[in-house]
Amino acid sequence: MMVEPAVEIAMGPDRMIVTIDGPAGTGKSTVGRELAARLGLALLDTGAMYRAAAAIVLDQGIDPADEERVVEAVAKEDLHFDFSKDPPSMLCSGTPVDDRIREQDVTRLVSRVSAIAALRTHMVRKQRIVAHQHPRLVAEGRDQGSVVFPDADVKFYLEATPGERARRRAEQMRCAGQDVDERALRVEIEQRDNYDSTRAVGPLRCPEGATRLDTSELSFDEVVDELERIVRQRIAEQTPTRGDGGSRPGRGAEGAAGAGEG
Ligand code: DC
């Protein structure tokens, strides 16, 4: 009788931090989610944290200019992820806010809120705590490789043309049943890029040592395939060859897909 070979589930070292930075609309979130699933890593969607902060500001009627109050209110809500959900659910004081944080008023305010230096310090601290608790992680967000995890194992910087990013964002919004003006969206994206890359606090930049990938001409699968290939290559370089095969990377490691938590 044929004996099935054992499925190789474990892969890579105990710690594997992969960061994905880049401007809005380059597909960081969806790519990060799929990459995490394929590699059996947890996902840290840091945009969700800044969105939750903006929702708190709106829902509590806080003046966003009152930075001290903003940070105080956000800290009080004790933002957390529920990693038992796929994708992880964003919790404010233990209540899921995943739908609220995707609403348009939040999207409009989040860039301004995320420019508050003291709030970024608070978020960076929280993100590092998440990585401590989930050391096998895909951390996605514009400062993950440049500021939060400069010593990450693998760093990516995704780019795409403003036109393509507007097209993708419009498609996402249409799927969510929202009305869209794609041209206005493109202008908004260009303005936000300009603001994001020139702002004093946490300007957007390509992290040192990151692999840059222009995704404009690539399909979603092509982007994820390329990122996965690079991560697996890095793991192979890092992993000493062991007789037991338990921590060797390889295509068989797909068995870990969807495991969610690292
Ligand atoms: O990726 P997103 O659209 O969910 O991000 C929401 C906003 O938060 C966007 O304006 C960029 C900002 N952000 C940030 O400043 N730093 C991060 N690490 C993640 C997102």
PDB file of C-alpha atoms and ligand atoms in Angstrom:
ATOM      1  CA  MET A   1       0.000   0.000   0.000  1.00  0.00           C
ATOM      2  CA  MET A   2       1.228   3.506  -0.839  1.00  0.00           C
ATOM      3  CA  VAL A   3       2.077   5.579   2.187  1.00  0.00           C
ATOM      4  CA  GLU A   4       1.213   9.251   1.853  1.00  0.00           C
ATOM      5  CA  PRO A   5       4.224  11.452   2.584  1.00  0.00           C
ATOM      6  CA  ALA A   6       3.760  13.607   5.703  1.00  0.00           C
ATOM      7  CA  VAL A   7       2.515  17.098   4.897  1.00  0.00           C
ATOM      8  CA  GLU A   8       5.167  19.584   5.832  1.00  0.00           C
ATOM      9  CA  ILE A   9       3.300  22.173   7.857  1.00  0.00           C
ATOM     10  CA  ALA A  10       5.935  23.930   9.889  1.00  0.00           C
ATOM     11  CA  MET A  11       8.014  26.389   7.957  1.00  0.00           C
ATOM     12  CA  GLY A  12      10.635  28.978   8.637  1.00  0.00           C
ATOM     13  CA  PRO A  13      11.993  30.180  11.935  1.00  0.00           C
ATOM     14  CA  ASP A  14       9.981  31.074  15.042  1.00  0.00           C
ATOM     15  CA  ARG A  15      10.162  34.704  14.048  1.00  0.00           C
ATOM     16  CA  MET A  16       9.262  35.899  10.572  1.00  0.00           C
ATOM     17  CA  ILE A  17       8.244  39.507  10.162  1.00  0.00           C
ATOM     18  CA  VAL A  18       7.293  40.524   6.622  1.00  0.00           C
ATOM     19  CA  THR A  19       6.433  44.184   6.050  1.00  0.00           C
ATOM     20  CA  ILE A  20       4.481  45.718   3.175  1.00  0.00           C
ATOM     21  CA  ASP A  21       4.731  49.496   2.839  1.00  0.00           C
ATOM     22  CA  GLY A  22       3.512  51.778   0.081  1.00  0.00           C
ATOM     23  CA  PRO A  23       0.902  54.392  -0.749  1.00  0.00           C
ATOM     24  CA  ALA A  24      -2.875  53.868  -0.628  1.00  0.00           C
ATOM     25  CA  GLY A  25      -4.453  51.873  -3.431  1.00  0.00           C
ATOM     26  CA  THR A  26      -1.463  49.691  -4.264  1.00  0.00           C
ATOM     27  CA  GLY A  27      -3.311  46.659  -2.929  1.00  0.00           C
ATOM     28  CA  LYS A  28      -1.292  46.344   0.287  1.00  0.00           C
ATOM     29  CA  SER A  29      -4.241  45.110   2.340  1.00  0.00           C
ATOM     30  CA  THR A  30      -5.572  42.458  -0.017  1.00  0.00           C
ATOM     31  CA  VAL A  31      -2.086  41.343  -1.026  1.00  0.00           C
ATOM     32  CA  GLY A  32      -0.989  41.226   2.623  1.00  0.00           C
ATOM     33  CA  ARG A  33      -3.985  39.165   3.578  1.00  0.00           C
ATOM     34  CA  GLU A  34      -3.424  36.581   0.838  1.00  0.00           C
ATOM     35  CA  LEU A  35       0.317  36.452   1.462  1.00  0.00           C
ATOM     36  CA  ALA A  36      -0.260  35.871   5.188  1.00  0.00           C
ATOM     37  CA  ALA A  37      -2.736  33.090   4.416  1.00  0.00           C
ATOM     38  CA  ARG A  38      -0.382  31.363   1.974  1.00  0.00           C
ATOM     39  CA  LEU A  39       2.526  31.497   4.394  1.00  0.00           C
ATOM     40  CA  GLY A  40       0.531  30.700   7.533  1.00  0.00           C
ATOM     41  CA  LEU A  41       1.452  34.035   9.134  1.00  0.00           C
ATOM     42  CA  ALA A  42      -0.775  36.364  11.156  1.00  0.00           C
ATOM     43  CA  LEU A  43      -1.856  39.628   9.502  1.00  0.00           C
ATOM     44  CA  LEU A  44      -1.434  43.067  11.046  1.00  0.00           C
ATOM     45  CA  ASP A  45      -3.578  45.604   9.148  1.00  0.00           C
ATOM     46  CA  THR A  46      -2.289  48.856  10.629  1.00  0.00           C
ATOM     47  CA  GLY A  47      -4.562  50.977   8.423  1.00  0.00           C
ATOM     48  CA  ALA A  48      -7.459  49.474  10.403  1.00  0.00           C
ATOM     49  CA  MET A  49      -5.935  50.884  13.592  1.00  0.00           C
ATOM     50  CA  TYR A  50      -5.704  54.421  12.194  1.00  0.00           C
ATOM     51  CA  ARG A  51      -9.216  54.055  10.799  1.00  0.00           C
ATOM     52  CA  ALA A  52     -10.441  52.993  14.240  1.00  0.00           C
ATOM     53  CA  ALA A  53      -8.805  56.109  15.693  1.00  0.00           C
ATOM     54  CA  ALA A  54     -10.622  58.283  13.140  1.00  0.00           C
ATOM     55  CA  ALA A  55     -13.918  56.550  13.949  1.00  0.00           C
ATOM     56  CA  ILE A  56     -13.385  57.243  17.657  1.00  0.00           C
ATOM     57  CA  VAL A  57     -12.756  60.929  16.897  1.00  0.00           C
ATOM     58  CA  LEU A  58     -15.933  61.149  14.811  1.00  0.00           C
ATOM     59  CA  ASP A  59     -18.181  59.103  17.072  1.00  0.00           C
ATOM     60  CA  GLN A  60     -17.115  60.900  20.234  1.00  0.00           C
ATOM     61  CA  GLY A  61     -17.341  64.321  18.595  1.00  0.00           C
ATOM     62  CA  ILE A  62     -13.701  65.123  19.333  1.00  0.00           C
ATOM     63  CA  ASP A  63     -12.042  68.040  17.565  1.00  0.00           C
ATOM     64  CA  PRO A  64      -9.217  66.406  15.538  1.00  0.00           C
ATOM     65  CA  ALA A  65      -7.118  69.514  16.188  1.00  0.00           C
ATOM     66  CA  ASP A  66      -7.165  68.677  19.903  1.00  0.00           C
ATOM     67  CA  GLU A  67      -4.365  66.138  19.539  1.00  0.00           C
ATOM     68  CA  GLU A  68      -4.005  65.406  23.225  1.00  0.00           C
ATOM     69  CA  ARG A  69      -7.665  64.501  23.521  1.00  0.00           C
ATOM     70  CA  VAL A  70      -7.513  62.358  20.397  1.00  0.00           C
ATOM     71  CA  VAL A  71      -4.643  60.278  21.759  1.00  0.00           C
ATOM     72  CA  GLU A  72      -6.249  60.042  25.193  1.00  0.00           C
ATOM     73  CA  ALA A  73      -9.557  58.825  23.729  1.00  0.00           C
ATOM     74  CA  VAL A  74      -7.866  56.290  21.432  1.00  0.00           C
ATOM     75  CA  ALA A  75      -5.705  54.941  24.269  1.00  0.00           C
ATOM     76  CA  LYS A  76      -8.809  54.562  26.423  1.00  0.00           C
ATOM     77  CA  GLU A  77     -10.527  52.440  23.758  1.00  0.00           C
ATOM     78  CA  ASP A  78      -7.648  49.959  23.985  1.00  0.00           C
ATOM     79  CA  LEU A  79      -7.515  48.937  20.289  1.00  0.00           C
ATOM     80  CA  HIS A  80      -6.975  45.222  19.789  1.00  0.00           C
ATOM     81  CA  PHE A  81      -7.289  42.609  17.082  1.00  0.00           C
ATOM     82  CA  ASP A  82      -9.236  39.412  17.462  1.00  0.00           C
ATOM     83  CA  PHE A  83      -6.822  37.039  15.736  1.00  0.00           C
ATOM     84  CA  SER A  84      -9.313  34.170  15.896  1.00  0.00           C
ATOM     85  CA  LYS A  85     -11.153  35.845  12.983  1.00  0.00           C
ATOM     86  CA  ASP A  86     -10.008  35.787   9.347  1.00  0.00           C
ATOM     87  CA  PRO A  87      -9.130  38.525   8.619  1.00  0.00           C
ATOM     88  CA  PRO A  88      -8.486  39.606  12.210  1.00  0.00           C
ATOM     89  CA  SER A  89     -11.271  41.779  13.558  1.00  0.00           C
ATOM     90  CA  MET A  90     -10.549  45.298  14.832  1.00  0.00           C
ATOM     91  CA  LEU A  91     -11.908  45.806  18.346  1.00  0.00           C
ATOM     92  CA  CYS A  92     -12.553  49.087  20.159  1.00  0.00           C
ATOM     93  CA  SER A  93     -13.092  48.410  23.853  1.00  0.00           C
ATOM     94  CA  GLY A  94     -13.811  44.802  22.869  1.00  0.00           C
ATOM     95  CA  THR A  95     -16.456  45.691  20.229  1.00  0.00           C
ATOM     96  CA  PRO A  96     -15.815  44.871  16.533  1.00  0.00           C
ATOM     97  CA  VAL A  97     -15.705  48.026  14.368  1.00  0.00           C
ATOM     98  CA  ASP A  98     -14.802  46.442  11.008  1.00  0.00           C
ATOM     99  CA  ASP A  99     -17.781  47.907   9.130  1.00  0.00           C
ATOM    100  CA  ARG A 100     -17.667  51.324  10.784  1.00  0.00           C
ATOM    101  CA  ILE A 101     -14.017  51.913   9.903  1.00  0.00           C
ATOM    102  CA  ARG A 102     -14.673  51.433   6.149  1.00  0.00           C
ATOM    103  CA  GLU A 103     -17.331  54.161   6.006  1.00  0.00           C
ATOM    104  CA  GLN A 104     -16.671  57.291   3.972  1.00  0.00           C
ATOM    105  CA  ASP A 105     -16.514  59.810   6.819  1.00  0.00           C
ATOM    106  CA  VAL A 106     -13.773  57.701   8.418  1.00  0.00           C
ATOM    107  CA  THR A 107     -11.897  57.410   5.107  1.00  0.00           C
ATOM    108  CA  ARG A 108     -12.037  61.187   4.720  1.00  0.00           C
ATOM    109  CA  LEU A 109     -10.679  61.928   8.199  1.00  0.00           C
ATOM    110  CA  VAL A 110      -8.134  59.164   8.667  1.00  0.00           C
ATOM    111  CA  SER A 111      -5.235  60.806   6.837  1.00  0.00           C
ATOM    112  CA  ARG A 112      -5.462  63.863   9.098  1.00  0.00           C
ATOM    113  CA  VAL A 113      -5.714  61.806  12.280  1.00  0.00           C
ATOM    114  CA  SER A 114      -2.827  59.582  11.230  1.00  0.00           C
ATOM    115  CA  ALA A 115      -0.582  62.663  10.974  1.00  0.00           C
ATOM    116  CA  ILE A 116      -0.756  63.249  14.746  1.00  0.00           C
ATOM    117  CA  ALA A 117       2.748  62.460  16.005  1.00  0.00           C
ATOM    118  CA  ALA A 118       1.692  61.331  19.491  1.00  0.00           C
ATOM    119  CA  LEU A 119      -0.935  59.036  17.991  1.00  0.00           C
ATOM    120  CA  ARG A 120       1.663  57.440  15.724  1.00  0.00           C
ATOM    121  CA  THR A 121       3.912  56.835  18.738  1.00  0.00           C
ATOM    122  CA  HIS A 122       1.001  55.137  20.490  1.00  0.00           C
ATOM    123  CA  MET A 123       0.201  52.987  17.429  1.00  0.00           C
ATOM    124  CA  VAL A 124       3.828  52.008  16.849  1.00  0.00           C
ATOM    125  CA  ARG A 125       4.011  50.792  20.452  1.00  0.00           C
ATOM    126  CA  LYS A 126       0.827  48.751  20.008  1.00  0.00           C
ATOM    127  CA  GLN A 127       2.048  47.292  16.712  1.00  0.00           C
ATOM    128  CA  ARG A 128       5.301  46.160  18.294  1.00  0.00           C
ATOM    129  CA  ILE A 129       3.321  44.504  21.092  1.00  0.00           C
ATOM    130  CA  VAL A 130       1.290  42.626  18.463  1.00  0.00           C
ATOM    131  CA  ALA A 131       4.532  41.460  16.831  1.00  0.00           C
ATOM    132  CA  HIS A 132       5.810  40.334  20.208  1.00  0.00           C
ATOM    133  CA  GLN A 133       2.672  38.241  20.701  1.00  0.00           C
ATOM    134  CA  HIS A 134       2.535  37.088  17.057  1.00  0.00           C
ATOM    135  CA  PRO A 135       6.156  36.953  15.911  1.00  0.00           C
ATOM    136  CA  ARG A 136       5.209  35.301  12.609  1.00  0.00           C
ATOM    137  CA  LEU A 137       3.501  38.206  10.973  1.00  0.00           C
ATOM    138  CA  VAL A 138       2.769  40.106   7.776  1.00  0.00           C
ATOM    139  CA  ALA A 139       2.626  43.745   8.900  1.00  0.00           C
ATOM    140  CA  GLU A 140       0.957  45.956   6.322  1.00  0.00           C
ATOM    141  CA  GLY A 141       0.937  49.761   6.348  1.00  0.00           C
ATOM    142  CA  ARG A 142       2.878  52.722   5.090  1.00  0.00           C
ATOM    143  CA  ASP A 143       5.506  52.813   7.885  1.00  0.00           C
ATOM    144  CA  GLN A 144       5.901  49.166   8.809  1.00  0.00           C
ATOM    145  CA  GLY A 145       9.305  48.523   7.235  1.00  0.00           C
ATOM    146  CA  SER A 146      10.601  52.080   7.516  1.00  0.00           C
ATOM    147  CA  VAL A 147       9.684  52.867  11.138  1.00  0.00           C
ATOM    148  CA  VAL A 148       7.945  50.096  13.072  1.00  0.00           C
ATOM    149  CA  PHE A 149       9.987  47.029  12.085  1.00  0.00           C
ATOM    150  CA  PRO A 150      13.194  48.281  10.456  1.00  0.00           C
ATOM    151  CA  ASP A 151      14.773  44.916  11.286  1.00  0.00           C
ATOM    152  CA  ALA A 152      12.003  42.898   9.566  1.00  0.00           C
ATOM    153  CA  ASP A 153      13.078  39.684   7.846  1.00  0.00           C
ATOM    154  CA  VAL A 154      11.593  40.706   4.491  1.00  0.00           C
ATOM    155  CA  LYS A 155      10.464  44.198   3.465  1.00  0.00           C
ATOM    156  CA  PHE A 156       8.371  45.133   0.462  1.00  0.00           C
ATOM    157  CA  TYR A 157       7.404  48.492  -1.014  1.00  0.00           C
ATOM    158  CA  LEU A 158       4.439  48.339  -3.392  1.00  0.00           C
ATOM    159  CA  GLU A 159       3.855  51.059  -5.961  1.00  0.00           C
ATOM    160  CA  ALA A 160       1.339  51.707  -8.760  1.00  0.00           C
ATOM    161  CA  THR A 161       0.400  54.672 -10.944  1.00  0.00           C
ATOM    162  CA  PRO A 162      -2.236  57.070  -9.509  1.00  0.00           C
ATOM    163  CA  GLY A 163      -4.621  56.154 -12.362  1.00  0.00           C
ATOM    164  CA  GLU A 164      -4.393  52.456 -11.618  1.00  0.00           C
ATOM    165  CA  ARG A 165      -4.763  53.017  -7.882  1.00  0.00           C
ATOM    166  CA  ALA A 166      -7.871  55.130  -8.461  1.00  0.00           C
ATOM    167  CA  ARG A 167      -9.310  52.400 -10.691  1.00  0.00           C
ATOM    168  CA  ARG A 168      -8.723  49.740  -8.038  1.00  0.00           C
ATOM    169  CA  ARG A 169     -10.112  51.853  -5.194  1.00  0.00           C
ATOM    170  CA  ALA A 170     -13.190  52.672  -7.318  1.00  0.00           C
ATOM    171  CA  GLU A 171     -13.772  48.990  -7.974  1.00  0.00           C
ATOM    172  CA  GLN A 172     -13.485  48.234  -4.257  1.00  0.00           C
ATOM    173  CA  MET A 173     -15.979  50.981  -3.411  1.00  0.00           C
ATOM    174  CA  ARG A 174     -18.416  49.833  -6.095  1.00  0.00           C
ATOM    175  CA  CYS A 175     -18.242  46.308  -4.673  1.00  0.00           C
ATOM    176  CA  ALA A 176     -19.096  47.785  -1.284  1.00  0.00           C
ATOM    177  CA  GLY A 177     -22.176  49.399  -2.885  1.00  0.00           C
ATOM    178  CA  GLN A 178     -20.802  52.953  -2.695  1.00  0.00           C
ATOM    179  CA  ASP A 179     -21.107  55.634  -5.407  1.00  0.00           C
ATOM    180  CA  VAL A 180     -17.793  56.578  -7.000  1.00  0.00           C
ATOM    181  CA  ASP A 181     -16.380  59.358  -9.122  1.00  0.00           C
ATOM    182  CA  GLU A 182     -13.148  57.790 -10.382  1.00  0.00           C
ATOM    183  CA  ARG A 183     -11.660  61.052 -11.654  1.00  0.00           C
ATOM    184  CA  ALA A 184     -12.232  62.755  -8.314  1.00  0.00           C
ATOM    185  CA  LEU A 185     -10.726  59.720  -6.632  1.00  0.00           C
ATOM    186  CA  ARG A 186      -7.584  60.057  -8.739  1.00  0.00           C
ATOM    187  CA  VAL A 187      -7.206  63.730  -7.829  1.00  0.00           C
ATOM    188  CA  GLU A 188      -7.711  62.808  -4.155  1.00  0.00           C
ATOM    189  CA  ILE A 189      -5.042  60.096  -4.424  1.00  0.00           C
ATOM    190  CA  GLU A 190      -2.544  62.498  -6.012  1.00  0.00           C
ATOM    191  CA  GLN A 191      -3.210  65.113  -3.344  1.00  0.00           C
ATOM    192  CA  ARG A 192      -2.886  62.552  -0.587  1.00  0.00           C
ATOM    193  CA  ASP A 193       0.385  61.221  -2.061  1.00  0.00           C
ATOM    194  CA  ASN A 194       1.766  64.709  -2.097  1.00  0.00           C
ATOM    195  CA  TYR A 195       0.664  65.369   1.476  1.00  0.00           C
ATOM    196  CA  ASP A 196       1.803  61.938   2.709  1.00  0.00           C
ATOM    197  CA  SER A 197       5.277  62.147   1.208  1.00  0.00           C
ATOM    198  CA  THR A 198       5.991  65.707   2.284  1.00  0.00           C
ATOM    199  CA  ARG A 199       4.403  65.771   5.734  1.00  0.00           C
ATOM    200  CA  ALA A 200       6.632  66.380   8.749  1.00  0.00           C
ATOM    201  CA  VAL A 201       5.433  63.383  10.754  1.00  0.00           C
ATOM    202  CA  GLY A 202       5.999  59.905   9.350  1.00  0.00           C
ATOM    203  CA  PRO A 203       6.414  60.814   5.658  1.00  0.00           C
ATOM    204  CA  LEU A 204       5.911  57.937   3.246  1.00  0.00           C
ATOM    205  CA  ARG A 205       9.189  56.515   2.004  1.00  0.00           C
ATOM    206  CA  CYS A 206      10.612  53.282   0.676  1.00  0.00           C
ATOM    207  CA  PRO A 207      12.264  51.439   3.596  1.00  0.00           C
ATOM    208  CA  GLU A 208      15.962  50.703   3.450  1.00  0.00           C
ATOM    209  CA  GLY A 209      16.550  47.231   2.064  1.00  0.00           C
ATOM    210  CA  ALA A 210      12.983  46.836   0.782  1.00  0.00           C
ATOM    211  CA  THR A 211      12.122  45.096  -2.471  1.00  0.00           C
ATOM    212  CA  ARG A 212      10.211  47.599  -4.647  1.00  0.00           C
ATOM    213  CA  LEU A 213       7.436  46.243  -6.810  1.00  0.00           C
ATOM    214  CA  ASP A 214       5.397  48.292  -9.296  1.00  0.00           C
ATOM    215  CA  THR A 215       2.061  46.507  -9.387  1.00  0.00           C
ATOM    216  CA  SER A 216       0.411  48.671 -12.100  1.00  0.00           C
ATOM    217  CA  GLU A 217       0.741  46.046 -14.812  1.00  0.00           C
ATOM    218  CA  LEU A 218       0.462  42.971 -12.613  1.00  0.00           C
ATOM    219  CA  SER A 219      -2.564  40.922 -11.643  1.00  0.00           C
ATOM    220  CA  PHE A 220      -3.327  40.324  -7.982  1.00  0.00           C
ATOM    221  CA  ASP A 221      -2.047  36.728  -8.237  1.00  0.00           C
ATOM    222  CA  GLU A 222       1.152  37.815  -9.963  1.00  0.00           C
ATOM    223  CA  VAL A 223       1.888  40.252  -7.131  1.00  0.00           C
ATOM    224  CA  VAL A 224       1.228  37.705  -4.389  1.00  0.00           C
ATOM    225  CA  ASP A 225       3.174  35.003  -6.257  1.00  0.00           C
ATOM    226  CA  GLU A 226       6.196  37.284  -6.501  1.00  0.00           C
ATOM    227  CA  LEU A 227       6.090  38.294  -2.842  1.00  0.00           C
ATOM    228  CA  GLU A 228       5.620  34.692  -1.760  1.00  0.00           C
ATOM    229  CA  ARG A 229       8.538  33.596  -3.927  1.00  0.00           C
ATOM    230  CA  ILE A 230      10.816  36.196  -2.347  1.00  0.00           C
ATOM    231  CA  VAL A 231       9.763  35.343   1.226  1.00  0.00           C
ATOM    232  CA  ARG A 232      10.253  31.613   0.646  1.00  0.00           C
ATOM    233  CA  GLN A 233      13.649  32.276  -0.884  1.00  0.00           C
ATOM    234  CA  ARG A 234      14.616  34.342   2.182  1.00  0.00           C
ATOM    235  CA  ILE A 235      13.403  31.595   4.521  1.00  0.00           C
ATOM    236  CA  ALA A 236      15.417  29.030   2.572  1.00  0.00           C
ATOM    237  CA  GLU A 237      18.517  31.209   2.920  1.00  0.00           C
ATOM    238  CA  GLN A 238      17.947  31.632   6.660  1.00  0.00           C
ATOM    239  CA  THR A 239      16.988  28.066   7.545  1.00  0.00           C
ATOM    240  CA  PRO A 240      19.816  25.664   8.344  1.00  0.00           C
ATOM    241  CA  THR A 241      19.305  22.302   6.635  1.00  0.00           C
ATOM    242  CA  ARG A 242      17.956  19.914   9.254  1.00  0.00           C
ATOM    243  CA  GLY A 243      17.688  16.157   9.110  1.00  0.00           C
ATOM    244  CA  ASP A 244      14.141  16.093  10.503  1.00  0.00           C
ATOM    245  CA  GLY A 245      12.769  18.316   7.745  1.00  0.00           C
ATOM    246  CA  GLY A 246      10.511  19.977  10.328  1.00  0.00           C
ATOM    247  CA  SER A 247      11.481  23.542   9.601  1.00  0.00           C
ATOM    248  CA  ARG A 248      12.445  23.337   5.949  1.00  0.00           C
ATOM    249  CA  PRO A 249      10.479  25.635   3.703  1.00  0.00           C
ATOM    250  CA  GLY A 250       9.064  24.369   0.450  1.00  0.00           C
ATOM    251  CA  ARG A 251       5.949  24.234  -1.660  1.00  0.00           C
ATOM    252  CA  GLY A 252       4.512  21.677   0.788  1.00  0.00           C
ATOM    253  CA  ALA A 253       4.251  24.446   3.350  1.00  0.00           C
ATOM    254  CA  GLU A 254       1.010  25.570   1.696  1.00  0.00           C
ATOM    255  CA  GLY A 255      -0.519  23.145   4.169  1.00  0.00           C
ATOM    256  CA  ALA A 256      -0.233  25.974   6.667  1.00  0.00           C
ATOM    257  CA  ALA A 257      -2.418  28.306   4.590  1.00  0.00           C
ATOM    258  CA  GLY A 258      -5.234  29.876   6.536  1.00  0.00           C
ATOM    259  CA  ALA A 259      -3.732  29.007   9.890  1.00  0.00           C
ATOM    260  CA  GLY A 260      -4.134  32.701  10.634  1.00  0.00           C
ATOM    261  CA  GLU A 261      -2.054  33.083  13.728  1.00  0.00           C
ATOM    262  CA  GLY A 262       1.690  32.840  13.781  1.00  0.00           C
TER     263      GLY A 262
HETATM  264  O1   DC B   1      -4.521  51.333   4.213  1.00  0.00           O
HETATM  265  P1   DC B   1      -5.729  52.128   4.671  1.00  0.00           P
HETATM  266  O2   DC B   1      -6.465  52.859   3.580  1.00  0.00           O
HETATM  267  O3   DC B   1      -6.655  51.314   5.523  1.00  0.00           O
HETATM  268  O4   DC B   1      -5.109  53.263   5.630  1.00  0.00           O
HETATM  269  C1   DC B   1      -5.926  54.236   6.215  1.00  0.00           C
HETATM  270  C2   DC B   1      -5.138  55.492   6.463  1.00  0.00           C
HETATM  271  O5   DC B   1      -4.220  55.328   7.524  1.00  0.00           O
HETATM  272  C3   DC B   1      -4.364  56.056   5.286  1.00  0.00           C
HETATM  273  O6   DC B   1      -4.584  57.465   5.228  1.00  0.00           O
HETATM  274  C4   DC B   1      -2.923  55.817   5.626  1.00  0.00           C
HETATM  275  C5   DC B   1      -2.940  55.767   7.136  1.00  0.00           C
HETATM  276  N1   DC B   1      -1.970  54.828   7.678  1.00  0.00           N
HETATM  277  C6   DC B   1      -0.851  55.325   8.276  1.00  0.00           C
HETATM  278  O7   DC B   1      -0.672  56.550   8.360  1.00  0.00           O
HETATM  279  N2   DC B   1       0.067  54.460   8.791  1.00  0.00           N
HETATM  280  C7   DC B   1      -0.125  53.133   8.711  1.00  0.00           C
HETATM  281  N3   DC B   1       0.781  52.297   9.221  1.00  0.00           N
HETATM  282  C8   DC B   1      -1.274  52.622   8.088  1.00  0.00           C
HETATM  283  C9   DC B   1      -2.192  53.493   7.566  1.00  0.00           C
END
